[in-house]
């Protein structure tokens, strides 16, 4: 059974590999918005996450495998100060990935549950994320874990 913990600097290389898997889907689903990162580019971003008070990178590790087998990047945010918005805060799941060879074993759900606990500790009112509309497996995963569609994002190219 995987263990979920906060990211350490020693995780950077395996997280880079997991981001490569995540980027495959992003580039496939929306090549107009996503490109593959160059190896090593994420290290500066991972450092920033580690030093932030409003972000966390949760890592899944398993004693049977070397390095991280999955991660969840979570951001804590407050609503903008507009008269029509309730003064709420949320956690936003920026990225979640479990290595392809180890999916469907409950690791993603463990990462989501750890993210929810982070949100509770921060006093968040709700949990939000986005999923590509083509990612039917991802959408089913989130729905099984209590998420529901609240809004659609639409866009128009120029």
Tab-separated table of N, CA and C in Angstrom:
chain	number	residue	atom	x	y	z
A	1	UNK	N	0.849	-1.190	0.000
A	1	UNK	CA	0.000	0.000	0.000
A	1	UNK	C	0.890	1.247	0.000
A	2	UNK	N	0.658	2.164	-0.927
A	2	UNK	CA	1.473	3.380	-0.991
A	2	UNK	C	1.331	4.247	0.259
A	3	UNK	N	2.370	5.008	0.521
A	3	UNK	CA	2.401	5.990	1.602
A	3	UNK	C	2.341	7.362	0.941
A	4	UNK	N	1.533	8.257	1.495
A	4	UNK	CA	1.414	9.617	0.978
A	4	UNK	C	2.132	10.543	1.955
A	5	UNK	N	2.983	11.394	1.415
A	5	UNK	CA	3.756	12.330	2.240
A	5	UNK	C	4.046	13.590	1.431
A	6	UNK	N	4.587	14.589	2.102
A	6	UNK	CA	4.982	15.812	1.408
A	6	UNK	C	6.259	15.567	0.601
A	7	UNK	N	6.386	16.304	-0.484
A	7	UNK	CA	7.540	16.201	-1.367
A	7	UNK	C	8.824	16.606	-0.645
A	8	UNK	N	9.909	15.919	-1.010
A	8	UNK	CA	11.269	16.258	-0.582
A	8	UNK	C	12.084	16.555	-1.832
A	9	UNK	N	13.177	17.228	-1.652
A	9	UNK	CA	14.051	17.563	-2.781
A	9	UNK	C	14.514	16.304	-3.521
A	10	UNK	N	14.678	15.212	-2.807
A	10	UNK	CA	15.114	13.956	-3.420
A	10	UNK	C	14.078	13.393	-4.393
A	11	UNK	N	12.858	13.902	-4.338
A	11	UNK	CA	11.781	13.426	-5.214
A	11	UNK	C	11.791	14.098	-6.585
A	12	UNK	N	12.557	15.159	-6.750
A	12	UNK	CA	12.471	15.963	-7.963
A	12	UNK	C	12.633	15.138	-9.237
A	13	UNK	N	13.598	14.233	-9.293
A	13	UNK	CA	13.825	13.459	-10.520
A	13	UNK	C	12.624	12.573	-10.862
A	14	UNK	N	12.090	11.876	-9.863
A	14	UNK	CA	10.952	11.002	-10.166
A	14	UNK	C	9.704	11.818	-10.483
A	15	UNK	N	9.550	12.998	-9.874
A	15	UNK	CA	8.418	13.863	-10.201
A	15	UNK	C	8.547	14.370	-11.632
A	16	UNK	N	9.763	14.682	-12.054
A	16	UNK	CA	9.991	15.073	-13.459
A	16	UNK	C	9.467	13.983	-14.394
A	17	UNK	N	9.766	12.723	-14.081
A	17	UNK	CA	9.297	11.617	-14.910
A	17	UNK	C	7.786	11.499	-14.922
A	18	UNK	N	7.166	11.738	-13.776
A	18	UNK	CA	5.704	11.691	-13.698
A	18	UNK	C	5.081	12.842	-14.481
A	19	UNK	N	5.718	14.020	-14.431
A	19	UNK	CA	5.210	15.135	-15.232
A	19	UNK	C	5.277	14.817	-16.724
A	20	UNK	N	6.299	14.078	-17.138
A	20	UNK	CA	6.396	13.684	-18.551
A	20	UNK	C	5.174	12.854	-18.944
A	21	UNK	N	4.735	11.950	-18.064
A	21	UNK	CA	3.525	11.156	-18.334
A	21	UNK	C	2.293	12.055	-18.390
A	22	UNK	N	2.199	12.991	-17.460
A	22	UNK	CA	1.061	13.903	-17.411
A	22	UNK	C	1.014	14.779	-18.661
A	23	UNK	N	2.165	15.242	-19.101
A	23	UNK	CA	2.231	16.112	-20.277
A	23	UNK	C	1.839	15.376	-21.556
A	24	UNK	N	2.043	14.071	-21.600
A	24	UNK	CA	1.614	13.309	-22.781
A	24	UNK	C	0.130	13.519	-23.025
A	25	UNK	N	-0.675	13.395	-21.975
A	25	UNK	CA	-2.119	13.595	-22.110
A	25	UNK	C	-2.436	15.052	-22.449
A	26	UNK	N	-1.789	15.985	-21.770
A	26	UNK	CA	-2.073	17.404	-22.002
A	26	UNK	C	-1.787	17.781	-23.452
A	27	UNK	N	-0.638	17.346	-23.970
A	27	UNK	CA	-0.275	17.662	-25.354
A	27	UNK	C	-1.216	16.950	-26.330
A	28	UNK	N	-1.609	15.725	-26.000
A	28	UNK	CA	-2.550	14.989	-26.848
A	28	UNK	C	-3.913	15.681	-26.890
A	29	UNK	N	-4.432	16.050	-25.712
A	29	UNK	CA	-5.765	16.606	-25.626
A	29	UNK	C	-5.849	18.064	-26.092
A	30	UNK	N	-4.820	18.855	-25.785
A	30	UNK	CA	-4.875	20.278	-26.127
A	30	UNK	C	-3.502	20.785	-26.578
A	31	UNK	N	-3.070	20.363	-27.755
A	31	UNK	CA	-1.750	20.793	-28.248
A	31	UNK	C	-1.671	22.306	-28.493
A	32	UNK	N	-2.816	22.962	-28.580
A	32	UNK	CA	-2.800	24.412	-28.756
A	32	UNK	C	-2.380	25.143	-27.476
A	33	UNK	N	-2.389	24.433	-26.342
A	33	UNK	CA	-2.035	25.057	-25.066
A	33	UNK	C	-0.827	24.434	-24.372
A	34	UNK	N	-0.494	23.194	-24.694
A	34	UNK	CA	0.523	22.475	-23.936
A	34	UNK	C	1.687	22.024	-24.804
A	35	UNK	N	2.861	22.042	-24.204
A	35	UNK	CA	4.084	21.530	-24.827
A	35	UNK	C	4.785	20.653	-23.803
A	36	UNK	N	5.748	19.878	-24.260
A	36	UNK	CA	6.538	19.067	-23.339
A	36	UNK	C	7.611	19.938	-22.693
A	37	UNK	N	7.767	19.798	-21.398
A	37	UNK	CA	8.825	20.513	-20.677
A	37	UNK	C	10.177	19.909	-21.019
A	38	UNK	N	11.191	20.753	-20.994
A	38	UNK	CA	12.552	20.245	-21.153
A	38	UNK	C	12.978	19.623	-19.831
A	39	UNK	N	13.754	18.556	-19.905
A	39	UNK	CA	14.215	17.870	-18.696
A	39	UNK	C	14.898	18.865	-17.761
A	40	UNK	N	14.506	18.830	-16.514
A	40	UNK	CA	15.100	19.695	-15.501
A	40	UNK	C	14.408	21.033	-15.304
A	41	UNK	N	13.522	21.414	-16.210
A	41	UNK	CA	12.855	22.719	-16.092
A	41	UNK	C	11.937	22.820	-14.885
A	42	UNK	N	11.402	21.712	-14.466
A	42	UNK	CA	10.431	21.743	-13.374
A	42	UNK	C	11.074	21.962	-12.006
A	43	UNK	N	12.381	21.736	-11.891
A	43	UNK	CA	13.032	21.828	-10.576
A	43	UNK	C	12.816	23.177	-9.911
A	44	UNK	N	12.901	24.267	-10.658
A	44	UNK	CA	12.688	25.599	-10.080
A	44	UNK	C	11.251	25.729	-9.581
A	45	UNK	N	10.298	25.210	-10.351
A	45	UNK	CA	8.897	25.256	-9.937
A	45	UNK	C	8.670	24.405	-8.686
A	46	UNK	N	9.310	23.245	-8.633
A	46	UNK	CA	9.167	22.382	-7.457
A	46	UNK	C	9.744	23.049	-6.217
A	47	UNK	N	10.864	23.763	-6.378
A	47	UNK	CA	11.446	24.530	-5.261
A	47	UNK	C	10.448	25.569	-4.754
A	48	UNK	N	9.789	26.276	-5.680
A	48	UNK	CA	8.813	27.299	-5.297
A	48	UNK	C	7.640	26.691	-4.542
A	49	UNK	N	7.194	25.525	-4.988
A	49	UNK	CA	6.098	24.848	-4.294
A	49	UNK	C	6.517	24.498	-2.872
A	50	UNK	N	7.733	23.969	-2.728
A	50	UNK	CA	8.218	23.580	-1.394
A	50	UNK	C	8.274	24.764	-0.434
A	51	UNK	N	8.558	25.942	-0.956
A	51	UNK	CA	8.726	27.123	-0.101
A	51	UNK	C	7.438	27.927	0.089
A	52	UNK	N	6.379	27.551	-0.610
A	52	UNK	CA	5.122	28.288	-0.535
A	52	UNK	C	4.307	27.889	0.694
A	53	UNK	N	3.633	28.868	1.265
A	53	UNK	CA	2.718	28.589	2.373
A	53	UNK	C	1.341	28.161	1.872
A	54	UNK	N	1.075	28.390	0.588
A	54	UNK	CA	-0.255	28.108	0.044
A	54	UNK	C	-0.258	27.037	-1.037
A	55	UNK	N	0.789	26.237	-1.085
A	55	UNK	CA	0.849	25.122	-2.028
A	55	UNK	C	1.491	23.932	-1.332
A	56	UNK	N	1.144	22.763	-1.826
A	56	UNK	CA	1.768	21.548	-1.315
A	56	UNK	C	1.858	20.551	-2.467
A	57	UNK	N	2.914	19.789	-2.460
A	57	UNK	CA	3.064	18.687	-3.402
A	57	UNK	C	3.062	17.423	-2.562
A	58	UNK	N	2.004	16.643	-2.725
A	58	UNK	CA	1.880	15.367	-2.020
A	58	UNK	C	2.421	14.273	-2.926
A	59	UNK	N	3.211	13.391	-2.374
A	59	UNK	CA	3.879	12.346	-3.147
A	59	UNK	C	3.426	10.984	-2.645
A	60	UNK	N	3.181	10.086	-3.587
A	60	UNK	CA	2.877	8.693	-3.253
A	60	UNK	C	4.139	7.878	-3.506
A	61	UNK	N	4.510	7.099	-2.515
A	61	UNK	CA	5.651	6.203	-2.696
A	61	UNK	C	5.253	4.808	-2.233
A	62	UNK	N	5.900	3.817	-2.804
A	62	UNK	CA	5.626	2.428	-2.494
A	62	UNK	C	6.964	1.732	-2.307
A	63	UNK	N	7.076	0.962	-1.239
A	63	UNK	CA	8.361	0.306	-0.943
A	63	UNK	C	8.804	-0.656	-2.043
A	64	UNK	N	7.896	-1.075	-2.889
A	64	UNK	CA	8.245	-1.998	-3.969
A	64	UNK	C	8.773	-1.299	-5.216
A	65	UNK	N	8.774	0.036	-5.217
A	65	UNK	CA	9.214	0.807	-6.384
A	65	UNK	C	10.149	1.915	-5.943
A	66	UNK	N	11.073	2.244	-6.805
A	66	UNK	CA	12.007	3.321	-6.506
A	66	UNK	C	11.415	4.654	-6.949
A	67	UNK	N	11.464	5.649	-6.094
A	67	UNK	CA	10.976	6.981	-6.424
A	67	UNK	C	9.472	7.114	-6.257
A	68	UNK	N	9.004	8.313	-6.528
A	68	UNK	CA	7.576	8.613	-6.418
A	68	UNK	C	6.811	7.870	-7.502
A	69	UNK	N	5.648	7.342	-7.135
A	69	UNK	CA	4.793	6.655	-8.120
A	69	UNK	C	3.592	7.520	-8.495
A	70	UNK	N	3.440	8.648	-7.816
A	70	UNK	CA	2.353	9.568	-8.104
A	70	UNK	C	2.510	10.831	-7.276
A	71	UNK	N	1.770	11.862	-7.658
A	71	UNK	CA	1.784	13.096	-6.874
A	71	UNK	C	0.499	13.873	-7.099
A	72	UNK	N	0.244	14.784	-6.178
A	72	UNK	CA	-0.852	15.746	-6.290
A	72	UNK	C	-0.306	17.115	-5.905
A	73	UNK	N	-0.418	18.074	-6.824
A	73	UNK	CA	-0.020	19.461	-6.560
A	73	UNK	C	-1.292	20.223	-6.203
A	74	UNK	N	-1.349	20.764	-4.992
A	74	UNK	CA	-2.549	21.399	-4.463
A	74	UNK	C	-2.240	22.845	-4.069
A	75	UNK	N	-3.145	23.744	-4.432
A	75	UNK	CA	-2.983	25.171	-4.151
A	75	UNK	C	-4.165	25.647	-3.306
A	76	UNK	N	-3.875	26.394	-2.247
A	76	UNK	CA	-4.908	27.002	-1.410
A	76	UNK	C	-5.157	28.417	-1.912
A	77	UNK	N	-6.427	28.794	-2.111
A	77	UNK	CA	-6.751	30.126	-2.632
A	77	UNK	C	-8.017	30.664	-1.979
A	78	UNK	N	-8.061	31.963	-1.861
A	78	UNK	CA	-9.263	32.644	-1.365
A	78	UNK	C	-9.995	33.262	-2.558
A	79	UNK	N	-11.313	33.398	-2.427
A	79	UNK	CA	-12.109	34.026	-3.486
A	79	UNK	C	-11.697	35.484	-3.641
A	80	UNK	N	-11.822	35.986	-4.863
A	80	UNK	CA	-11.561	37.402	-5.115
A	80	UNK	C	-12.551	38.224	-4.317
A	81	UNK	N	-12.155	39.417	-3.942
A	81	UNK	CA	-12.993	40.297	-3.136
A	81	UNK	C	-13.954	41.077	-4.037
A	82	UNK	N	-15.032	40.411	-4.454
A	82	UNK	CA	-16.086	41.034	-5.247
A	82	UNK	C	-17.394	40.906	-4.486
A	83	UNK	N	-18.250	41.898	-4.631
A	83	UNK	CA	-19.485	41.941	-3.842
A	83	UNK	C	-20.397	40.743	-4.101
A	84	UNK	N	-20.335	40.140	-5.269
A	84	UNK	CA	-21.246	39.036	-5.565
A	84	UNK	C	-20.675	37.673	-5.162
A	85	UNK	N	-19.436	37.620	-4.733
A	85	UNK	CA	-18.819	36.350	-4.353
A	85	UNK	C	-18.834	36.151	-2.843
A	86	UNK	N	-19.177	34.965	-2.435
A	86	UNK	CA	-19.081	34.629	-1.020
A	86	UNK	C	-17.607	34.622	-0.625
A	87	UNK	N	-17.318	35.037	0.591
A	87	UNK	CA	-15.918	35.061	1.030
A	87	UNK	C	-15.423	33.651	1.390
A	88	UNK	N	-15.232	32.839	0.377
A	88	UNK	CA	-14.841	31.450	0.581
A	88	UNK	C	-13.385	31.236	0.174
A	89	UNK	N	-12.878	30.103	0.599
A	89	UNK	CA	-11.551	29.684	0.159
A	89	UNK	C	-11.677	28.257	-0.359
A	90	UNK	N	-10.722	27.881	-1.165
A	90	UNK	CA	-10.756	26.532	-1.726
A	90	UNK	C	-9.353	25.996	-1.889
A	91	UNK	N	-9.288	24.703	-2.095
A	91	UNK	CA	-8.047	24.120	-2.566
A	91	UNK	C	-8.282	23.733	-4.012
A	92	UNK	N	-7.259	23.957	-4.804
A	92	UNK	CA	-7.330	23.682	-6.227
A	92	UNK	C	-6.295	22.621	-6.555
A	93	UNK	N	-6.748	21.554	-7.164
A	93	UNK	CA	-5.852	20.487	-7.586
A	93	UNK	C	-5.279	20.867	-8.941
A	94	UNK	N	-4.053	21.344	-8.934
A	94	UNK	CA	-3.395	21.768	-10.159
A	94	UNK	C	-3.043	20.564	-11.030
A	95	UNK	N	-2.456	19.556	-10.424
A	95	UNK	CA	-2.041	18.358	-11.154
A	95	UNK	C	-2.161	17.141	-10.256
A	96	UNK	N	-2.541	16.035	-10.845
A	96	UNK	CA	-2.549	14.748	-10.165
A	96	UNK	C	-2.172	13.697	-11.198
A	97	UNK	N	-1.228	12.853	-10.836
A	97	UNK	CA	-0.839	11.767	-11.737
A	97	UNK	C	-0.350	10.588	-10.912
A	98	UNK	N	-0.670	9.418	-11.396
A	98	UNK	CA	-0.108	8.165	-10.897
A	98	UNK	C	0.490	7.493	-12.123
A	99	UNK	N	1.686	6.962	-11.978
A	99	UNK	CA	2.334	6.346	-13.125
A	99	UNK	C	1.422	5.306	-13.773
A	100	UNK	N	1.415	5.284	-15.086
A	100	UNK	CA	0.449	4.461	-15.837
A	100	UNK	C	0.438	3.001	-15.411
A	101	UNK	N	1.609	2.446	-15.141
A	101	UNK	CA	1.670	1.011	-14.822
A	101	UNK	C	1.083	0.673	-13.461
A	102	UNK	N	0.804	1.687	-12.627
A	102	UNK	CA	0.290	1.424	-11.275
A	102	UNK	C	-1.080	2.062	-11.020
A	103	UNK	N	-1.782	2.427	-12.069
A	103	UNK	CA	-3.105	3.021	-11.891
A	103	UNK	C	-4.143	1.964	-11.535
A	104	UNK	N	-5.279	2.433	-11.076
A	104	UNK	CA	-6.422	1.586	-10.689
A	104	UNK	C	-6.110	0.704	-9.491
A	105	UNK	N	-5.289	1.212	-8.585
A	105	UNK	CA	-4.960	0.499	-7.346
A	105	UNK	C	-5.282	1.323	-6.104
A	106	UNK	N	-5.940	2.473	-6.308
A	106	UNK	CA	-6.334	3.298	-5.175
A	106	UNK	C	-5.372	4.417	-4.811
A	107	UNK	N	-4.241	4.528	-5.503
A	107	UNK	CA	-3.251	5.550	-5.161
A	107	UNK	C	-3.792	6.952	-5.432
A	108	UNK	N	-4.482	7.142	-6.555
A	108	UNK	CA	-5.065	8.452	-6.860
A	108	UNK	C	-6.057	8.888	-5.797
A	109	UNK	N	-6.874	7.964	-5.341
A	109	UNK	CA	-7.838	8.271	-4.283
A	109	UNK	C	-7.113	8.616	-2.985
A	110	UNK	N	-6.038	7.903	-2.681
A	110	UNK	CA	-5.252	8.238	-1.490
A	110	UNK	C	-4.692	9.657	-1.592
A	111	UNK	N	-4.192	10.017	-2.765
A	111	UNK	CA	-3.669	11.370	-2.964
A	111	UNK	C	-4.777	12.409	-2.803
A	112	UNK	N	-5.955	12.137	-3.377
A	112	UNK	CA	-7.080	13.067	-3.222
A	112	UNK	C	-7.491	13.210	-1.761
A	113	UNK	N	-7.529	12.106	-1.034
A	113	UNK	CA	-7.898	12.169	0.383
A	113	UNK	C	-6.885	12.966	1.185
A	114	UNK	N	-5.613	12.815	0.871
A	114	UNK	CA	-4.579	13.604	1.552
A	114	UNK	C	-4.729	15.086	1.200
A	115	UNK	N	-5.092	15.383	-0.054
A	115	UNK	CA	-5.332	16.766	-0.462
A	115	UNK	C	-6.535	17.340	0.291
A	116	UNK	N	-7.575	16.544	0.438
A	116	UNK	CA	-8.756	16.991	1.192
A	116	UNK	C	-8.374	17.318	2.642
A	117	UNK	N	-7.540	16.491	3.224
A	117	UNK	CA	-7.091	16.744	4.600
A	117	UNK	C	-6.301	18.053	4.678
A	118	UNK	N	-5.450	18.297	3.700
A	118	UNK	CA	-4.717	19.567	3.620
A	118	UNK	C	-5.722	20.726	3.565
A	119	UNK	N	-6.762	20.588	2.738
A	119	UNK	CA	-7.781	21.623	2.632
A	119	UNK	C	-8.510	21.868	3.936
A	120	UNK	N	-8.835	20.797	4.644
A	120	UNK	CA	-9.501	20.939	5.956
A	120	UNK	C	-8.603	21.704	6.924
A	121	UNK	N	-7.328	21.356	6.946
A	121	UNK	CA	-6.389	22.033	7.859
A	121	UNK	C	-6.239	23.514	7.516
A	122	UNK	N	-6.326	23.847	6.238
A	122	UNK	CA	-6.211	25.243	5.810
A	122	UNK	C	-7.534	25.998	5.970
A	123	UNK	N	-8.623	25.283	6.275
A	123	UNK	CA	-9.928	25.915	6.443
A	123	UNK	C	-10.657	26.176	5.138
A	124	UNK	N	-10.339	25.426	4.104
A	124	UNK	CA	-10.981	25.613	2.796
A	124	UNK	C	-12.451	25.210	2.850
A	125	UNK	N	-13.246	25.890	2.034
A	125	UNK	CA	-14.677	25.599	1.957
A	125	UNK	C	-15.000	24.517	0.936
A	126	UNK	N	-14.179	24.383	-0.092
A	126	UNK	CA	-14.426	23.362	-1.109
A	126	UNK	C	-13.138	23.036	-1.858
A	127	UNK	N	-13.227	22.011	-2.689
A	127	UNK	CA	-12.106	21.458	-3.449
A	127	UNK	C	-12.470	21.569	-4.921
A	128	UNK	N	-11.568	22.112	-5.728
A	128	UNK	CA	-11.853	22.338	-7.148
A	128	UNK	C	-10.702	21.801	-8.001
A	129	UNK	N	-11.036	21.369	-9.197
A	129	UNK	CA	-10.022	20.991	-10.178
A	129	UNK	C	-10.625	21.100	-11.563
A	130	UNK	N	-9.843	20.793	-12.568
A	130	UNK	CA	-10.296	20.743	-13.952
A	130	UNK	C	-9.860	19.415	-14.544
A	131	UNK	N	-10.596	18.985	-15.552
A	131	UNK	CA	-10.243	17.752	-16.255
A	131	UNK	C	-10.549	17.976	-17.735
A	132	UNK	N	-9.696	17.457	-18.588
A	132	UNK	CA	-9.940	17.574	-20.028
A	132	UNK	C	-11.238	16.837	-20.377
A	133	UNK	N	-12.087	17.413	-21.221
A	133	UNK	CA	-13.344	16.734	-21.561
A	133	UNK	C	-13.121	15.386	-22.254
A	134	UNK	N	-11.995	15.225	-22.928
A	134	UNK	CA	-11.696	13.952	-23.602
A	134	UNK	C	-11.239	12.873	-22.618
A	135	UNK	N	-10.877	13.269	-21.424
A	135	UNK	CA	-10.348	12.342	-20.429
A	135	UNK	C	-11.505	11.700	-19.653
A	136	UNK	N	-12.165	10.769	-20.292
A	136	UNK	CA	-13.344	10.121	-19.693
A	136	UNK	C	-12.984	9.341	-18.429
A	137	UNK	N	-11.827	8.660	-18.427
A	137	UNK	CA	-11.400	7.933	-17.226
A	137	UNK	C	-11.171	8.899	-16.065
A	138	UNK	N	-10.546	10.028	-16.357
A	138	UNK	CA	-10.309	11.028	-15.321
A	138	UNK	C	-11.603	11.588	-14.762
A	139	UNK	N	-12.539	11.881	-15.641
A	139	UNK	CA	-13.826	12.405	-15.193
A	139	UNK	C	-14.549	11.400	-14.304
A	140	UNK	N	-14.548	10.122	-14.690
A	140	UNK	CA	-15.169	9.086	-13.842
A	140	UNK	C	-14.454	8.993	-12.493
A	141	UNK	N	-13.131	9.074	-12.507
A	141	UNK	CA	-12.351	9.026	-11.271
A	141	UNK	C	-12.786	10.145	-10.319
A	142	UNK	N	-12.857	11.357	-10.834
A	142	UNK	CA	-13.235	12.480	-9.968
A	142	UNK	C	-14.678	12.355	-9.487
A	143	UNK	N	-15.569	11.928	-10.342
A	143	UNK	CA	-16.960	11.742	-9.918
A	143	UNK	C	-17.065	10.679	-8.828
A	144	UNK	N	-16.312	9.588	-8.956
A	144	UNK	CA	-16.300	8.542	-7.905
A	144	UNK	C	-15.786	9.091	-6.581
A	145	UNK	N	-14.994	10.155	-6.656
A	145	UNK	CA	-14.407	10.733	-5.453
A	145	UNK	C	-15.132	11.994	-4.993
A	146	UNK	N	-16.386	12.157	-5.411
A	146	UNK	CA	-17.235	13.212	-4.861
A	146	UNK	C	-17.284	14.513	-5.650
A	147	UNK	N	-16.600	14.624	-6.768
A	147	UNK	CA	-16.623	15.841	-7.568
A	147	UNK	C	-17.829	15.826	-8.504
A	148	UNK	N	-18.322	17.014	-8.836
A	148	UNK	CA	-19.391	17.139	-9.828
A	148	UNK	C	-19.133	18.392	-10.661
A	149	UNK	N	-19.673	18.402	-11.858
A	149	UNK	CA	-19.492	19.541	-12.754
A	149	UNK	C	-20.272	20.731	-12.215
A	150	UNK	N	-19.589	21.866	-12.085
A	150	UNK	CA	-20.213	23.093	-11.597
A	150	UNK	C	-20.217	24.191	-12.646
A	151	UNK	N	-19.271	24.112	-13.585
A	151	UNK	CA	-19.137	25.158	-14.574
A	151	UNK	C	-18.350	24.597	-15.753
A	152	UNK	N	-18.590	25.091	-16.933
A	152	UNK	CA	-17.816	24.719	-18.106
A	152	UNK	C	-16.886	25.869	-18.476
A	153	UNK	N	-15.693	25.541	-18.896
A	153	UNK	CA	-14.769	26.536	-19.412
A	153	UNK	C	-14.891	26.507	-20.925
A	154	UNK	N	-15.109	27.672	-21.518
A	154	UNK	CA	-15.200	27.758	-22.969
A	154	UNK	C	-14.176	28.777	-23.445
A	155	UNK	N	-13.741	28.642	-24.677
A	155	UNK	CA	-12.775	29.587	-25.202
A	155	UNK	C	-12.938	29.697	-26.708
A	156	UNK	N	-12.364	30.778	-27.237
A	156	UNK	CA	-12.428	31.062	-28.665
A	156	UNK	C	-11.051	31.529	-29.112
A	157	UNK	N	-10.469	30.859	-30.080
A	157	UNK	CA	-9.158	31.318	-30.558
A	157	UNK	C	-9.301	32.590	-31.393
A	158	UNK	N	-8.255	33.387	-31.445
A	158	UNK	CA	-8.243	34.617	-32.274
A	158	UNK	C	-7.539	34.324	-33.566
